[in-house]
């Protein structure tokens, strides 16, 4: 007969593990002012990076190079390349639902702080990827570390390009302009714009929806209501009671696309720099104020 385990022994062990987890969570909150869930989500991007690298190293080459390695794949062209616009749409939808459900409570404060945080996050995205008093930060890092745009014919933009051995070189045009001129971005350290955007955007959505999160069991119950006939009406109802769903779907897509970037594109250092810039603003907007 197998030995009969004492149920209270199991309970005690479970209780001990639980207490340990609780004390870890308490000390994390006291010392670093962040919760276990926040830390886990922040670290999940480092995990994504490690998984991407391992998959790249140990997978069969025919599996490593596939549809997602193609820059023109739908998810890259229609989602990531317009990533901040999607994030903006999801957050507007989220707060529209939140505000419409706060029937008797004033929503002004909630909205003003949400808009202020949105503008701070948008400003950081714009400075890093679009424009920072000239070239955006990611392109500045590239040209300051010796990078340049090389095009076969730059005669029309003689004030920007310098001719060297029959090719036209410039450290004054942005990566976006260089791509439009069908030029190549050569030399220098090129921080990954994708890693930055996907991490920045996911963290922004996570910290925005977290205060409204009512736990996984409530989330599951609302999702289970989707079963059965009349799916479209139920979906509208679920999005109306749980607008977090829209953000979670987008965050899942971002996590997956980040894995693809980690598998196929850029050097390790370029991805790490993208990751650090992705962490930076979120740390300043959401975590730093907890120390003030
Ligand atoms: C009613 C209540 C409302 C309450 C509301 C509350 C809050 C909201 C408040 C206010 C809202 C109010 C008003 C807002 C109104 C308007 C604001 C709208 C603002 C916008 O929103 S308007 C902007 C839309 N605009 C975008 O949203 C652009 C996003 N875009 C980017 O920012 C860049 O585009 C980025 C960073 C992605 C560039 O990055 P990069 O391309 O330079 O990047 P990287 O160096 O990493 O890539 C090297 C090569 O690898 C390839 N590559 C890498 N990873 C790959 C993968 N996984 N798959 C396939 N290919 C991959 C690449 O495709 C590339 O290839 P190639 O160069 O050939 O393309």
Coordinates of C-alpha atoms and ligand atoms in Angstrom, one line a residue:
X1 CA 0.0 0.0 0.0
X2 CA 1.4 3.5 -0.8
X3 CA 2.2 5.6 2.2
X4 CA -0.7 7.8 3.2
X5 CA 0.5 11.4 3.3
X6 CA -0.7 13.5 6.1
X7 CA -2.9 16.3 4.6
X8 CA -1.9 18.8 7.3
X9 CA 1.8 18.2 6.3
X10 CA 1.0 19.2 2.7
X11 CA -0.9 22.2 4.0
X12 CA 2.0 23.3 6.1
X13 CA 4.4 23.1 3.3
X14 CA 2.0 25.0 1.0
X15 CA 1.5 27.6 3.8
X16 CA 5.3 28.0 4.2
X17 CA 5.8 28.5 0.5
X18 CA 2.9 30.9 0.4
X19 CA 4.4 32.9 3.4
X20 CA 7.8 33.0 1.7
X21 CA 6.2 34.4 -1.4
X22 CA 4.3 36.9 0.6
X23 CA 7.3 38.1 2.5
X24 CA 9.2 38.3 -0.9
X25 CA 6.4 40.4 -2.3
X26 CA 6.3 42.6 0.8
X27 CA 10.1 43.3 0.8
X28 CA 9.9 43.9 -3.0
X29 CA 7.2 46.5 -2.4
X30 CA 9.0 48.1 0.5
X31 CA 12.5 48.2 -1.0
X32 CA 11.8 48.7 -4.7
X33 CA 8.2 49.9 -4.6
X34 CA 7.1 47.4 -7.2
X35 CA 4.8 44.4 -7.1
X36 CA 5.6 40.8 -8.1
X37 CA 3.3 41.0 -11.1
X38 CA 5.0 44.2 -12.3
X39 CA 8.5 42.7 -11.8
X40 CA 7.4 39.5 -13.6
X41 CA 6.1 41.5 -16.6
X42 CA 9.1 43.7 -16.8
X43 CA 11.4 40.7 -16.7
X44 CA 9.3 38.8 -19.3
X45 CA 11.0 40.9 -22.0
X46 CA 14.4 39.8 -20.9
X47 CA 13.0 36.2 -21.0
X48 CA 11.7 36.9 -24.5
X49 CA 15.2 37.9 -25.5
X50 CA 16.8 34.7 -24.1
X51 CA 14.1 32.5 -25.7
X52 CA 14.6 34.2 -29.1
X53 CA 18.3 33.7 -28.9
X54 CA 18.0 30.0 -27.9
X55 CA 15.5 29.3 -30.6
X56 CA 17.8 31.0 -33.2
X57 CA 20.8 29.0 -32.1
X58 CA 19.2 25.6 -31.7
X59 CA 16.4 25.4 -34.3
X60 CA 16.8 23.9 -37.7
X61 CA 17.7 26.7 -40.2
X62 CA 14.6 26.0 -42.4
X63 CA 12.5 26.6 -39.3
X64 CA 14.4 29.7 -38.2
X65 CA 13.9 31.5 -41.5
X66 CA 10.1 31.7 -42.2
X67 CA 7.3 34.1 -42.9
X68 CA 8.0 36.1 -39.8
X69 CA 11.5 36.8 -40.9
X70 CA 10.1 38.6 -43.9
X71 CA 9.9 42.4 -43.2
X72 CA 6.8 42.6 -45.3
X73 CA 4.7 40.2 -43.2
X74 CA 1.3 41.5 -42.4
X75 CA 1.9 41.8 -38.6
X76 CA 5.1 43.9 -39.2
X77 CA 3.6 46.1 -41.9
X78 CA 0.2 46.8 -40.5
X79 CA 0.7 46.5 -36.8
X80 CA 4.3 47.1 -35.6
X81 CA 5.1 49.7 -38.2
X82 CA 2.0 51.6 -36.9
X83 CA 2.5 50.3 -33.4
X84 CA 1.9 53.6 -31.5
X85 CA -1.3 54.3 -33.4
X86 CA -2.7 50.9 -32.4
X87 CA -1.6 51.5 -28.8
X88 CA -3.3 54.9 -28.9
X89 CA -6.5 53.3 -30.2
X90 CA -6.6 50.6 -27.6
X91 CA -6.0 53.1 -24.7
X92 CA -8.7 55.5 -26.0
X93 CA -11.1 52.6 -26.2
X94 CA -10.1 51.4 -22.7
X95 CA -10.7 54.8 -21.0
X96 CA -13.9 55.4 -23.0
X97 CA -15.3 52.2 -21.4
X98 CA -13.9 53.0 -18.0
X99 CA -15.4 56.5 -18.0
X100 CA -18.8 55.3 -19.3
X101 CA -19.0 52.7 -16.5
X102 CA -18.2 55.2 -13.7
X103 CA -21.8 56.4 -13.8
X104 CA -22.0 58.3 -10.5
X105 CA -18.3 59.0 -9.9
X106 CA -16.5 62.0 -11.3
X107 CA -14.1 61.0 -14.1
X108 CA -12.3 64.2 -14.6
X109 CA -9.2 63.3 -12.4
X110 CA -8.9 59.9 -14.0
X111 CA -9.0 61.3 -17.5
X112 CA -6.6 64.2 -16.8
X113 CA -4.0 61.9 -15.3
X114 CA -4.5 59.3 -18.1
X115 CA -4.0 62.0 -20.7
X116 CA -0.9 63.4 -19.0
X117 CA 0.7 59.9 -18.9
X118 CA -0.3 59.2 -22.5
X119 CA 1.4 62.4 -23.6
X120 CA 4.5 61.6 -21.6
X121 CA 4.7 58.1 -23.2
X122 CA 4.0 59.6 -26.6
X123 CA 6.6 62.2 -26.2
X124 CA 9.3 59.6 -25.3
X125 CA 8.2 57.4 -28.3
X126 CA 8.4 60.4 -30.6
X127 CA 11.8 61.5 -29.3
X128 CA 13.3 58.1 -29.6
X129 CA 11.9 57.0 -33.0
X130 CA 10.6 60.1 -34.9
X131 CA 12.2 63.4 -34.1
X132 CA 14.5 64.9 -31.4
X133 CA 15.3 68.4 -32.5
X134 CA 16.6 66.9 -35.8
X135 CA 17.4 63.2 -36.0
X136 CA 15.5 61.0 -33.5
X137 CA 17.5 59.5 -30.6
X138 CA 17.8 56.1 -32.2
X139 CA 19.4 57.6 -35.3
X140 CA 21.6 59.9 -33.3
X141 CA 23.1 56.9 -31.5
X142 CA 23.7 55.4 -34.9
X143 CA 25.5 58.4 -36.5
X144 CA 27.4 59.3 -33.3
X145 CA 28.8 55.7 -33.3
X146 CA 30.1 56.1 -36.9
X147 CA 27.0 55.1 -38.9
X148 CA 25.9 56.6 -42.1
X149 CA 23.3 56.3 -44.9
X150 CA 24.8 55.2 -48.2
X151 CA 22.9 55.6 -51.5
X152 CA 24.1 55.0 -55.1
X153 CA 22.8 58.4 -56.3
X154 CA 22.7 61.4 -54.0
X155 CA 23.4 64.1 -56.5
X156 CA 20.0 65.8 -55.9
X157 CA 20.8 66.1 -52.2
X158 CA 24.4 67.3 -52.5
X159 CA 24.0 69.4 -49.3
X160 CA 23.3 66.2 -47.4
X161 CA 25.5 63.7 -49.1
X162 CA 29.2 63.4 -49.7
X163 CA 30.5 61.4 -52.7
X164 CA 33.1 58.8 -51.8
X165 CA 34.3 56.2 -54.3
X166 CA 31.2 56.6 -56.5
X167 CA 28.8 56.2 -53.6
X168 CA 27.0 58.9 -51.6
X169 CA 27.4 59.0 -47.8
X170 CA 25.5 61.0 -45.3
X171 CA 25.2 61.2 -41.5
X172 CA 22.5 63.9 -41.7
X173 CA 19.5 61.9 -42.9
X174 CA 17.2 59.8 -40.7
X175 CA 16.9 56.0 -41.0
X176 CA 13.3 56.7 -42.3
X177 CA 14.6 59.1 -45.0
X178 CA 17.5 56.7 -45.9
X179 CA 15.0 53.9 -46.4
X180 CA 12.8 56.1 -48.6
X181 CA 15.9 56.9 -50.7
X182 CA 16.5 53.1 -51.0
X183 CA 19.8 53.6 -49.2
X184 CA 21.5 51.3 -46.8
X185 CA 22.2 52.1 -43.2
X186 CA 25.9 51.2 -42.7
X187 CA 28.4 51.0 -39.8
X188 CA 27.5 52.3 -36.4
X189 CA 25.4 51.0 -33.5
X190 CA 21.8 50.8 -34.7
X191 CA 19.5 50.5 -31.6
X192 CA 16.5 48.3 -32.4
X193 CA 13.4 50.6 -32.9
X194 CA 11.2 47.5 -32.9
X195 CA 12.4 46.3 -29.5
X196 CA 12.0 49.8 -28.1
X197 CA 8.5 50.3 -29.5
X198 CA 7.2 46.8 -28.5
X199 CA 8.6 47.0 -24.9
X200 CA 7.6 50.7 -24.4
X201 CA 4.1 50.1 -25.7
X202 CA 3.5 46.8 -23.8
X203 CA 4.7 48.3 -20.5
X204 CA 2.6 51.5 -21.0
X205 CA -0.6 49.4 -21.6
X206 CA 0.2 47.1 -18.7
X207 CA 0.7 49.9 -16.2
X208 CA -2.5 51.7 -17.4
X209 CA -4.8 48.7 -17.2
X210 CA -3.4 47.3 -13.9
X211 CA -5.3 49.5 -11.5
X212 CA -8.5 48.3 -13.1
X213 CA -7.6 44.6 -13.0
X214 CA -10.0 42.4 -10.9
X215 CA -8.0 39.2 -11.1
X216 CA -7.8 36.2 -13.4
X217 CA -10.9 34.4 -12.2
X218 CA -13.1 37.4 -13.0
X219 CA -11.3 37.8 -16.3
X220 CA -11.9 34.1 -17.1
X221 CA -15.6 34.3 -16.1
X222 CA -16.1 37.2 -18.5
X223 CA -14.3 35.4 -21.3
X224 CA -16.3 32.2 -20.7
X225 CA -19.5 34.2 -21.3
X226 CA -18.4 34.4 -25.0
X227 CA -19.3 30.7 -25.5
X228 CA -22.5 29.8 -27.3
X229 CA -24.6 31.5 -30.0
X230 CA -24.7 35.2 -30.8
X231 CA -20.9 35.7 -30.6
X232 CA -20.7 39.3 -31.9
X233 CA -23.2 40.6 -29.4
X234 CA -21.4 38.7 -26.6
X235 CA -18.1 40.0 -27.7
X236 CA -19.3 43.6 -27.6
X237 CA -20.7 42.9 -24.1
X238 CA -17.4 41.3 -22.9
X239 CA -15.4 44.3 -24.3
X240 CA -17.7 46.5 -22.5
X241 CA -17.3 44.8 -19.1
X242 CA -13.7 43.9 -19.6
X243 CA -12.0 46.4 -21.9
X244 CA -8.6 45.0 -20.7
X245 CA -9.2 42.2 -23.3
X246 CA -8.3 44.6 -26.1
X247 CA -5.1 45.6 -24.4
X248 CA -4.2 42.0 -23.6
X249 CA -4.7 40.9 -27.2
X250 CA -2.4 43.7 -28.4
X251 CA 0.2 43.0 -25.7
X252 CA 0.2 39.3 -26.8
X253 CA 0.8 40.3 -30.4
X254 CA 3.6 42.7 -29.3
X255 CA 5.2 39.9 -27.2
X256 CA 5.1 37.5 -30.2
X257 CA 6.5 40.1 -32.6
X258 CA 9.3 40.9 -30.1
X259 CA 10.2 37.2 -30.1
X260 CA 10.4 37.4 -33.9
X261 CA 12.7 40.5 -33.7
X262 CA 14.8 38.7 -31.1
X263 CA 15.1 35.7 -33.3
X264 CA 15.9 37.3 -36.6
X265 CA 17.0 41.0 -36.4
X266 CA 19.9 43.1 -35.0
X267 CA 22.8 42.3 -32.8
X268 CA 22.5 41.4 -29.1
X269 CA 23.9 44.9 -28.1
X270 CA 21.5 46.7 -30.4
X271 CA 18.5 44.8 -29.0
X272 CA 19.7 45.5 -25.4
X273 CA 19.9 49.2 -26.0
X274 CA 16.4 49.1 -27.5
X275 CA 15.2 47.3 -24.4
X276 CA 16.8 49.8 -22.0
X277 CA 15.3 52.8 -23.8
X278 CA 12.0 50.9 -23.7
X279 CA 12.3 50.5 -19.9
X280 CA 13.4 54.1 -19.3
X281 CA 10.3 56.2 -19.7
X282 CA 8.0 53.7 -18.1
X283 CA 10.4 53.7 -15.1
X284 CA 10.2 57.5 -14.9
X285 CA 6.4 57.8 -15.4
X286 CA 5.2 54.9 -13.3
X287 CA 7.8 53.8 -10.8
X288 CA 9.9 56.9 -10.0
X289 CA 6.9 58.9 -8.6
X290 CA 6.5 56.1 -6.0
X291 CA 9.7 57.3 -4.4
X292 CA 8.7 61.0 -4.3
Ligands
LIG1 C1 -12.9 59.1 -24.2 C2 -11.8 58.9 -23.2 C3 -10.4 58.9 -23.9 C4 -9.4 58.8 -22.8 C5 -8.0 58.7 -23.5 C6 -6.9 58.5 -22.6 C7 -5.6 58.6 -23.0 C8 -5.3 58.9 -24.4 C9 -5.0 60.4 -24.5 C10 -5.0 61.1 -25.5 C11 -5.2 60.7 -26.9 C12 -5.6 61.9 -27.7 C13 -5.3 62.1 -28.9 C14 -4.3 61.2 -29.7 C15 -4.5 61.6 -31.1 C16 -3.5 61.4 -32.0 C17 -2.2 60.8 -31.6 C18 -1.8 59.8 -32.6 C19 -0.4 59.5 -32.4 C20 0.0 58.4 -33.2 O1 0.0 57.3 -32.8 S1 0.5 58.7 -34.8 C21 1.8 57.7 -35.1 C22 1.5 56.5 -35.8 N1 2.8 56.0 -36.1 C23 3.2 54.8 -35.6 O2 2.6 54.2 -34.8 C24 4.6 54.5 -36.1 C25 5.2 53.4 -35.2 N2 6.5 53.0 -35.8 C26 7.7 53.4 -35.3 O3 7.8 54.0 -34.3 C27 8.9 53.0 -36.1 O4 8.5 52.6 -37.4 C28 9.7 51.8 -35.6 C29 10.2 52.1 -34.2 C30 8.9 50.5 -35.5 C31 10.9 51.8 -36.5 O5 11.7 50.9 -36.3 P1 12.8 50.4 -37.4 O6 12.1 49.8 -38.6 O7 13.8 51.5 -37.6 O8 13.2 49.3 -36.5 P2 14.4 48.3 -36.4 O9 15.7 49.1 -36.3 O10 14.1 47.5 -35.2 O11 14.2 47.4 -37.6 C32 15.2 47.1 -38.6 C33 14.6 46.3 -39.7 O12 14.2 45.0 -39.2 C34 12.8 44.8 -39.5 N3 12.2 44.0 -38.4 C35 12.5 44.1 -37.0 N4 11.7 43.3 -36.3 C36 10.9 42.7 -37.2 C37 9.8 41.8 -37.1 N5 9.5 41.3 -35.9 N6 9.2 41.3 -38.2 C38 9.6 41.8 -39.4 N7 10.5 42.7 -39.6 C39 11.2 43.2 -38.5 C40 12.2 46.1 -39.6 O13 11.1 46.1 -40.4 C41 13.3 46.9 -40.2 O14 13.3 46.7 -41.6 P3 13.2 47.9 -42.7 O15 14.1 49.0 -42.2 O16 13.5 47.4 -44.0 O17 11.7 48.3 -42.6

